[in-house]
Amino acid sequence: ETGVTQTPRHLVMGMTNKKSLKCEQHLGHNAMYWYKQSAKKPLELMFVYNFKEQTENNSVPSRFSPECPNSSHLFLHLHTLQPEDSALYLCASSQPSWGHGNYGYTFGSGTRLTVV
Amino acid sequence: DAKTTQPPSMDCAEGRAANLPCNHSTISGNEYVYWYRQIHSQGPQYIIHGLKNNETNEMASLIITEDRKSSTLILPHATLRDTAVYYCIVRDYGGSQGNLIFGKGTKLSVKP
């Protein structure tokens, strides 16, 4: 266990479904991140939150909607996804993203999403 | 875009040292070098980071050249469990450029 917990580990959803991914950290970090890793591609940064405020959105389609109710929890709400959105979705946390405090990011184990 | 260049793959014999190179010729004075690794289908794991001095911890050593344009991650006694993709990342200190941006990394295969 890394201290960053993601649920569910695996998710299969239809293109008309609505689902949510959850991330939780108990490391005292104030920044949280969503990354996407498609097959044979590098990790892509999707969203960044610092102190519950979204500070970065890397041109992510609106069918992905993040939510950060507090510094310990991060959600990714999914709706009307496409098959090409199938990927490993990784959550990470750190001290604020503008500092080098605690040795960088701690990642969760990810949610393997399959869109059918 | 990633600011580093790494070989796509390397092999290493079990028990031997694994030396993973990274070029970062455009690194600026306020950028650190970070190394992470990702074992198949897991989240990336922090290994080590440095600015200009060589660094060592319980996992690895990081050697940074004097001009800071390249670095080498050294796993002193590689085991089969070190088989993973290793990412070298340069990261700005301060401001909005501090996010971790991953490239393709080096796939290290440790063989018996």
PDB file of C-alpha atoms in Angstrom:
ATOM      1  CA  GLU A   1       0.000   0.000   0.000  1.00  0.00           C
ATOM      2  CA  THR A   2       1.310   3.406  -0.978  1.00  0.00           C
ATOM      3  CA  GLY A   3      -1.068   5.545   1.103  1.00  0.00           C
ATOM      4  CA  VAL A   4      -3.095   6.454  -1.978  1.00  0.00           C
ATOM      5  CA  THR A   5      -6.123   4.193  -2.455  1.00  0.00           C
ATOM      6  CA  GLN A   6      -8.110   3.993  -5.653  1.00  0.00           C
ATOM      7  CA  THR A   7     -11.449   2.288  -6.120  1.00  0.00           C
ATOM      8  CA  PRO A   8     -12.607   0.353  -7.976  1.00  0.00           C
ATOM      9  CA  ARG A   9      -9.541  -1.500  -9.274  1.00  0.00           C
ATOM     10  CA  HIS A  10     -11.396  -2.590 -12.382  1.00  0.00           C
ATOM     11  CA  LEU A  11     -14.446  -1.086 -14.087  1.00  0.00           C
ATOM     12  CA  VAL A  12     -16.349  -2.053 -17.210  1.00  0.00           C
ATOM     13  CA  MET A  13     -18.928   0.442 -18.404  1.00  0.00           C
ATOM     14  CA  GLY A  14     -21.123   1.004 -21.402  1.00  0.00           C
ATOM     15  CA  MET A  15     -20.932   4.166 -23.442  1.00  0.00           C
ATOM     16  CA  THR A  16     -24.214   5.459 -22.000  1.00  0.00           C
ATOM     17  CA  ASN A  17     -23.351   4.752 -18.359  1.00  0.00           C
ATOM     18  CA  LYS A  18     -22.332   7.174 -15.659  1.00  0.00           C
ATOM     19  CA  LYS A  19     -19.689   6.023 -13.199  1.00  0.00           C
ATOM     20  CA  SER A  20     -17.191   7.554 -10.803  1.00  0.00           C
ATOM     21  CA  LEU A  21     -13.631   6.739  -9.848  1.00  0.00           C
ATOM     22  CA  LYS A  22     -12.530   7.463  -6.292  1.00  0.00           C
ATOM     23  CA  CYS A  23      -9.132   8.328  -4.870  1.00  0.00           C
ATOM     24  CA  GLU A  24      -8.273   8.766  -1.206  1.00  0.00           C
ATOM     25  CA  GLN A  25      -5.004   9.682   0.478  1.00  0.00           C
ATOM     26  CA  HIS A  26      -4.026   9.852   4.135  1.00  0.00           C
ATOM     27  CA  LEU A  27      -0.555  11.278   3.657  1.00  0.00           C
ATOM     28  CA  GLY A  28      -1.354  14.855   4.597  1.00  0.00           C
ATOM     29  CA  HIS A  29      -0.751  16.018   1.036  1.00  0.00           C
ATOM     30  CA  ASN A  30      -2.466  19.082  -0.391  1.00  0.00           C
ATOM     31  CA  ALA A  31      -2.182  18.379  -4.094  1.00  0.00           C
ATOM     32  CA  MET A  32      -3.924  15.623  -6.023  1.00  0.00           C
ATOM     33  CA  TYR A  33      -3.740  14.555  -9.650  1.00  0.00           C
ATOM     34  CA  TRP A  34      -5.446  12.417 -12.257  1.00  0.00           C
ATOM     35  CA  TYR A  35      -3.331  10.720 -14.936  1.00  0.00           C
ATOM     36  CA  LYS A  36      -4.430   8.546 -17.849  1.00  0.00           C
ATOM     37  CA  GLN A  37      -2.298   5.739 -19.257  1.00  0.00           C
ATOM     38  CA  SER A  38      -3.492   4.220 -22.524  1.00  0.00           C
ATOM     39  CA  ALA A  39      -1.945   1.060 -23.892  1.00  0.00           C
ATOM     40  CA  LYS A  40       1.680   1.584 -24.945  1.00  0.00           C
ATOM     41  CA  LYS A  41       1.529   5.345 -24.375  1.00  0.00           C
ATOM     42  CA  PRO A  42       3.144   7.539 -21.714  1.00  0.00           C
ATOM     43  CA  LEU A  43       1.181   8.713 -18.729  1.00  0.00           C
ATOM     44  CA  GLU A  44      -0.834  11.804 -19.546  1.00  0.00           C
ATOM     45  CA  LEU A  45      -1.572  14.384 -16.876  1.00  0.00           C
ATOM     46  CA  MET A  46      -5.283  15.208 -16.895  1.00  0.00           C
ATOM     47  CA  PHE A  47      -6.111  17.371 -13.874  1.00  0.00           C
ATOM     48  CA  VAL A  48      -4.295  19.021 -10.989  1.00  0.00           C
ATOM     49  CA  TYR A  49      -5.795  20.178  -7.699  1.00  0.00           C
ATOM     50  CA  ASN A  50      -3.984  22.238  -5.082  1.00  0.00           C
ATOM     51  CA  PHE A  51      -5.740  22.853  -1.765  1.00  0.00           C
ATOM     52  CA  LYS A  52      -9.047  21.632  -3.320  1.00  0.00           C
ATOM     53  CA  GLU A  53      -8.869  24.097  -6.194  1.00  0.00           C
ATOM     54  CA  GLN A  54      -8.367  22.931  -9.772  1.00  0.00           C
ATOM     55  CA  THR A  55      -5.158  24.494 -11.032  1.00  0.00           C
ATOM     56  CA  GLU A  56      -4.725  22.599 -14.274  1.00  0.00           C
ATOM     57  CA  ASN A  57      -6.927  20.967 -16.896  1.00  0.00           C
ATOM     58  CA  ASN A  58      -4.916  19.602 -19.810  1.00  0.00           C
ATOM     59  CA  SER A  59      -7.628  19.979 -22.465  1.00  0.00           C
ATOM     60  CA  VAL A  60      -9.531  17.001 -21.143  1.00  0.00           C
ATOM     61  CA  PRO A  61     -12.930  16.347 -22.792  1.00  0.00           C
ATOM     62  CA  SER A  62     -15.929  17.367 -20.720  1.00  0.00           C
ATOM     63  CA  ARG A  63     -17.096  13.753 -20.461  1.00  0.00           C
ATOM     64  CA  PHE A  64     -14.462  13.555 -17.699  1.00  0.00           C
ATOM     65  CA  SER A  65     -15.479  15.676 -14.719  1.00  0.00           C
ATOM     66  CA  PRO A  66     -13.203  15.861 -11.655  1.00  0.00           C
ATOM     67  CA  GLU A  67     -14.280  16.729  -8.148  1.00  0.00           C
ATOM     68  CA  CYS A  68     -12.133  17.442  -5.097  1.00  0.00           C
ATOM     69  CA  PRO A  69     -14.331  17.950  -1.992  1.00  0.00           C
ATOM     70  CA  ASN A  70     -11.332  18.095   0.360  1.00  0.00           C
ATOM     71  CA  SER A  71      -7.588  17.591   0.256  1.00  0.00           C
ATOM     72  CA  SER A  72      -7.904  13.869   0.991  1.00  0.00           C
ATOM     73  CA  HIS A  73     -10.418  12.869  -1.672  1.00  0.00           C
ATOM     74  CA  LEU A  74     -10.544  13.137  -5.431  1.00  0.00           C
ATOM     75  CA  PHE A  75     -13.178  11.827  -7.795  1.00  0.00           C
ATOM     76  CA  LEU A  76     -13.372  11.446 -11.549  1.00  0.00           C
ATOM     77  CA  HIS A  77     -16.947  11.363 -12.828  1.00  0.00           C
ATOM     78  CA  LEU A  78     -17.387   9.627 -16.156  1.00  0.00           C
ATOM     79  CA  HIS A  79     -20.290   9.900 -18.607  1.00  0.00           C
ATOM     80  CA  THR A  80     -20.890   9.009 -22.237  1.00  0.00           C
ATOM     81  CA  LEU A  81     -17.370   7.679 -22.665  1.00  0.00           C
ATOM     82  CA  GLN A  82     -15.942   6.240 -25.868  1.00  0.00           C
ATOM     83  CA  PRO A  83     -14.097   2.941 -26.321  1.00  0.00           C
ATOM     84  CA  GLU A  84     -10.850   4.892 -26.838  1.00  0.00           C
ATOM     85  CA  ASP A  85     -11.189   6.140 -23.253  1.00  0.00           C
ATOM     86  CA  SER A  86     -10.355   2.641 -22.058  1.00  0.00           C
ATOM     87  CA  ALA A  87      -7.147   3.001 -20.070  1.00  0.00           C
ATOM     88  CA  LEU A  88      -5.502   2.808 -16.654  1.00  0.00           C
ATOM     89  CA  TYR A  89      -6.492   5.879 -14.628  1.00  0.00           C
ATOM     90  CA  LEU A  90      -4.004   6.789 -11.948  1.00  0.00           C
ATOM     91  CA  CYS A  91      -4.392   9.120  -9.020  1.00  0.00           C
ATOM     92  CA  ALA A  92      -1.438  10.715  -7.249  1.00  0.00           C
ATOM     93  CA  SER A  93      -0.887  13.093  -4.364  1.00  0.00           C
ATOM     94  CA  SER A  94       1.945  15.324  -3.214  1.00  0.00           C
ATOM     95  CA  GLN A  95       2.769  18.438  -1.334  1.00  0.00           C
ATOM     96  CA  PRO A  96       1.658  21.488  -3.387  1.00  0.00           C
ATOM     97  CA  SER A  97       2.764  20.987  -6.979  1.00  0.00           C
ATOM     98  CA  TRP A  98       4.985  24.045  -6.951  1.00  0.00           C
ATOM     99  CA  GLY A  99       7.302  22.620  -4.317  1.00  0.00           C
ATOM    100  CA  HIS A 100       9.675  19.691  -3.982  1.00  0.00           C
ATOM    101  CA  GLY A 101       8.743  18.860  -0.407  1.00  0.00           C
ATOM    102  CA  ASN A 102       8.014  15.221   0.105  1.00  0.00           C
ATOM    103  CA  TYR A 103      10.018  13.464  -2.587  1.00  0.00           C
ATOM    104  CA  GLY A 104       7.538  14.003  -5.351  1.00  0.00           C
ATOM    105  CA  TYR A 105       4.289  12.190  -6.007  1.00  0.00           C
ATOM    106  CA  THR A 106       2.768   9.115  -4.433  1.00  0.00           C
ATOM    107  CA  PHE A 107       0.629   7.130  -6.853  1.00  0.00           C
ATOM    108  CA  GLY A 108      -2.245   4.774  -6.289  1.00  0.00           C
ATOM    109  CA  SER A 109      -2.506   1.413  -8.040  1.00  0.00           C
ATOM    110  CA  GLY A 110      -4.971   2.748 -10.587  1.00  0.00           C
ATOM    111  CA  THR A 111      -8.390   1.847 -11.969  1.00  0.00           C
ATOM    112  CA  ARG A 112      -8.400  -0.256 -15.125  1.00  0.00           C
ATOM    113  CA  LEU A 113     -11.335   1.102 -17.144  1.00  0.00           C
ATOM    114  CA  THR A 114     -12.863  -0.681 -20.095  1.00  0.00           C
ATOM    115  CA  VAL A 115     -15.545   1.078 -22.132  1.00  0.00           C
ATOM    116  CA  VAL A 116     -17.719  -1.249 -24.189  1.00  0.00           C
TER     117      VAL A 116
ATOM    118  CA  ASP B   1       6.431  17.365 -23.825  1.00  0.00           C
ATOM    119  CA  ALA B   2       9.012  15.365 -21.909  1.00  0.00           C
ATOM    120  CA  LYS B   3      12.374  17.102 -21.688  1.00  0.00           C
ATOM    121  CA  THR B   4      14.439  13.934 -21.415  1.00  0.00           C
ATOM    122  CA  THR B   5      15.761  11.241 -23.748  1.00  0.00           C
ATOM    123  CA  GLN B   6      16.137   7.649 -22.600  1.00  0.00           C
ATOM    124  CA  PRO B   7      16.887   4.403 -24.447  1.00  0.00           C
ATOM    125  CA  PRO B   8      13.658   2.485 -25.018  1.00  0.00           C
ATOM    126  CA  SER B   9      14.932  -0.751 -23.503  1.00  0.00           C
ATOM    127  CA  MET B  10      17.848  -2.336 -21.644  1.00  0.00           C
ATOM    128  CA  ASP B  11      18.735  -5.751 -20.307  1.00  0.00           C
ATOM    129  CA  CYS B  12      20.639  -6.518 -17.130  1.00  0.00           C
ATOM    130  CA  ALA B  13      21.782  -9.776 -15.543  1.00  0.00           C
ATOM    131  CA  GLU B  14      20.437 -10.520 -12.093  1.00  0.00           C
ATOM    132  CA  GLY B  15      22.901  -9.498  -9.383  1.00  0.00           C
ATOM    133  CA  ARG B  16      24.737  -7.073 -11.629  1.00  0.00           C
ATOM    134  CA  ALA B  17      24.505  -3.288 -11.527  1.00  0.00           C
ATOM    135  CA  ALA B  18      21.941  -1.698 -13.823  1.00  0.00           C
ATOM    136  CA  ASN B  19      23.014   1.682 -15.198  1.00  0.00           C
ATOM    137  CA  LEU B  20      20.164   3.615 -16.806  1.00  0.00           C
ATOM    138  CA  PRO B  21      21.179   6.743 -18.742  1.00  0.00           C
ATOM    139  CA  CYS B  22      19.149   9.892 -19.306  1.00  0.00           C
ATOM    140  CA  ASN B  23      19.879  12.952 -21.411  1.00  0.00           C
ATOM    141  CA  HIS B  24      18.395  16.292 -20.398  1.00  0.00           C
ATOM    142  CA  SER B  25      20.489  18.743 -22.369  1.00  0.00           C
ATOM    143  CA  THR B  26      18.016  21.638 -22.034  1.00  0.00           C
ATOM    144  CA  ILE B  27      17.712  21.433 -18.254  1.00  0.00           C
ATOM    145  CA  SER B  28      17.593  24.802 -16.534  1.00  0.00           C
ATOM    146  CA  GLY B  29      19.119  25.835 -13.250  1.00  0.00           C
ATOM    147  CA  ASN B  30      15.939  25.447 -11.216  1.00  0.00           C
ATOM    148  CA  GLU B  31      14.986  22.017 -12.525  1.00  0.00           C
ATOM    149  CA  TYR B  32      15.493  18.830 -10.578  1.00  0.00           C
ATOM    150  CA  VAL B  33      15.995  15.368 -12.040  1.00  0.00           C
ATOM    151  CA  TYR B  34      13.528  12.777 -10.756  1.00  0.00           C
ATOM    152  CA  TRP B  35      13.449   9.038 -11.348  1.00  0.00           C
ATOM    153  CA  TYR B  36      10.355   6.893 -11.053  1.00  0.00           C
ATOM    154  CA  ARG B  37       9.640   3.338 -12.052  1.00  0.00           C
ATOM    155  CA  GLN B  38       6.467   1.533 -13.005  1.00  0.00           C
ATOM    156  CA  ILE B  39       6.106  -2.175 -12.566  1.00  0.00           C
ATOM    157  CA  HIS B  40       3.582  -3.670 -14.957  1.00  0.00           C
ATOM    158  CA  SER B  41       0.055  -2.295 -14.464  1.00  0.00           C
ATOM    159  CA  GLN B  42       0.899  -0.608 -11.161  1.00  0.00           C
ATOM    160  CA  GLY B  43       1.246   3.072 -10.325  1.00  0.00           C
ATOM    161  CA  PRO B  44       4.675   4.698 -10.703  1.00  0.00           C
ATOM    162  CA  GLN B  45       6.964   4.531  -7.687  1.00  0.00           C
ATOM    163  CA  TYR B  46       9.354   7.295  -6.640  1.00  0.00           C
ATOM    164  CA  ILE B  47      13.014   6.238  -6.639  1.00  0.00           C
ATOM    165  CA  ILE B  48      15.261   9.256  -6.160  1.00  0.00           C
ATOM    166  CA  HIS B  49      15.788  12.859  -7.184  1.00  0.00           C
ATOM    167  CA  GLY B  50      18.632  15.378  -7.305  1.00  0.00           C
ATOM    168  CA  LEU B  51      19.680  18.841  -8.412  1.00  0.00           C
ATOM    169  CA  LYS B  52      23.414  18.741  -9.033  1.00  0.00           C
ATOM    170  CA  ASN B  53      25.050  16.574  -6.396  1.00  0.00           C
ATOM    171  CA  ASN B  54      25.100  12.815  -6.596  1.00  0.00           C
ATOM    172  CA  GLU B  55      22.450  11.200  -4.427  1.00  0.00           C
ATOM    173  CA  THR B  56      22.075   7.762  -2.869  1.00  0.00           C
ATOM    174  CA  ASN B  57      19.265   6.096  -0.982  1.00  0.00           C
ATOM    175  CA  GLU B  58      18.267   2.545  -0.110  1.00  0.00           C
ATOM    176  CA  MET B  59      16.963   1.914  -3.629  1.00  0.00           C
ATOM    177  CA  ALA B  60      19.484   3.491  -5.981  1.00  0.00           C
ATOM    178  CA  SER B  61      22.177   6.034  -6.712  1.00  0.00           C
ATOM    179  CA  LEU B  62      21.829   9.045  -8.997  1.00  0.00           C
ATOM    180  CA  ILE B  63      24.883  10.394 -10.765  1.00  0.00           C
ATOM    181  CA  ILE B  64      24.458  13.813 -12.418  1.00  0.00           C
ATOM    182  CA  THR B  65      27.162  15.159 -14.714  1.00  0.00           C
ATOM    183  CA  GLU B  66      28.828  18.415 -13.795  1.00  0.00           C
ATOM    184  CA  ASP B  67      27.115  20.281 -16.640  1.00  0.00           C
ATOM    185  CA  ARG B  68      23.806  18.658 -15.566  1.00  0.00           C
ATOM    186  CA  LYS B  69      22.986  17.685 -19.144  1.00  0.00           C
ATOM    187  CA  SER B  70      22.776  13.998 -18.363  1.00  0.00           C
ATOM    188  CA  SER B  71      22.392  11.611 -15.476  1.00  0.00           C
ATOM    189  CA  THR B  72      22.586   7.909 -14.671  1.00  0.00           C
ATOM    190  CA  LEU B  73      20.423   5.904 -12.327  1.00  0.00           C
ATOM    191  CA  ILE B  74      22.300   2.996 -10.789  1.00  0.00           C
ATOM    192  CA  LEU B  75      20.620  -0.044  -9.262  1.00  0.00           C
ATOM    193  CA  PRO B  76      23.633  -1.649  -7.579  1.00  0.00           C
ATOM    194  CA  HIS B  77      22.448  -5.262  -7.481  1.00  0.00           C
ATOM    195  CA  ALA B  78      19.502  -5.746  -9.817  1.00  0.00           C
ATOM    196  CA  THR B  79      16.927  -8.408  -8.987  1.00  0.00           C
ATOM    197  CA  LEU B  80      14.099  -9.848 -11.056  1.00  0.00           C
ATOM    198  CA  ARG B  81      11.719  -7.571  -9.154  1.00  0.00           C
ATOM    199  CA  ASP B  82      13.496  -4.541 -10.596  1.00  0.00           C
ATOM    200  CA  THR B  83      12.065  -5.363 -14.028  1.00  0.00           C
ATOM    201  CA  ALA B  84      10.004  -2.252 -14.809  1.00  0.00           C
ATOM    202  CA  VAL B  85       9.782   0.885 -16.935  1.00  0.00           C
ATOM    203  CA  TYR B  86      12.066   3.576 -15.541  1.00  0.00           C
ATOM    204  CA  TYR B  87      11.229   7.231 -16.096  1.00  0.00           C
ATOM    205  CA  CYS B  88      13.660  10.116 -15.916  1.00  0.00           C
ATOM    206  CA  ILE B  89      11.825  13.419 -15.446  1.00  0.00           C
ATOM    207  CA  VAL B  90      13.006  16.995 -15.088  1.00  0.00           C
ATOM    208  CA  ARG B  91      10.774  19.097 -12.928  1.00  0.00           C
ATOM    209  CA  ASP B  92      10.782  22.818 -12.302  1.00  0.00           C
ATOM    210  CA  TYR B  93      10.978  24.084  -8.761  1.00  0.00           C
ATOM    211  CA  GLY B  94       8.257  26.588  -8.187  1.00  0.00           C
ATOM    212  CA  GLY B  95       5.476  28.012 -10.286  1.00  0.00           C
ATOM    213  CA  SER B  96       2.988  26.131 -12.389  1.00  0.00           C
ATOM    214  CA  GLN B  97       5.674  24.125 -14.165  1.00  0.00           C
ATOM    215  CA  GLY B  98       6.191  21.841 -11.212  1.00  0.00           C
ATOM    216  CA  ASN B  99       3.993  18.992 -12.451  1.00  0.00           C
ATOM    217  CA  LEU B 100       5.463  15.580 -13.246  1.00  0.00           C
ATOM    218  CA  ILE B 101       5.357  15.001 -17.004  1.00  0.00           C
ATOM    219  CA  PHE B 102       6.239  11.465 -18.060  1.00  0.00           C
ATOM    220  CA  GLY B 103       7.954  10.384 -21.252  1.00  0.00           C
ATOM    221  CA  LYS B 104       8.258   6.875 -22.639  1.00  0.00           C
ATOM    222  CA  GLY B 105      10.961   5.748 -20.218  1.00  0.00           C
ATOM    223  CA  THR B 106      13.339   2.787 -20.426  1.00  0.00           C
ATOM    224  CA  LYS B 107      12.008  -0.731 -20.111  1.00  0.00           C
ATOM    225  CA  LEU B 108      14.543  -2.590 -17.970  1.00  0.00           C
ATOM    226  CA  SER B 109      14.478  -6.372 -18.146  1.00  0.00           C
ATOM    227  CA  VAL B 110      16.459  -8.150 -15.456  1.00  0.00           C
ATOM    228  CA  LYS B 111      17.289 -11.673 -16.550  1.00  0.00           C
ATOM    229  CA  PRO B 112      18.350 -14.694 -14.454  1.00  0.00           C
TER     230      PRO B 112
END
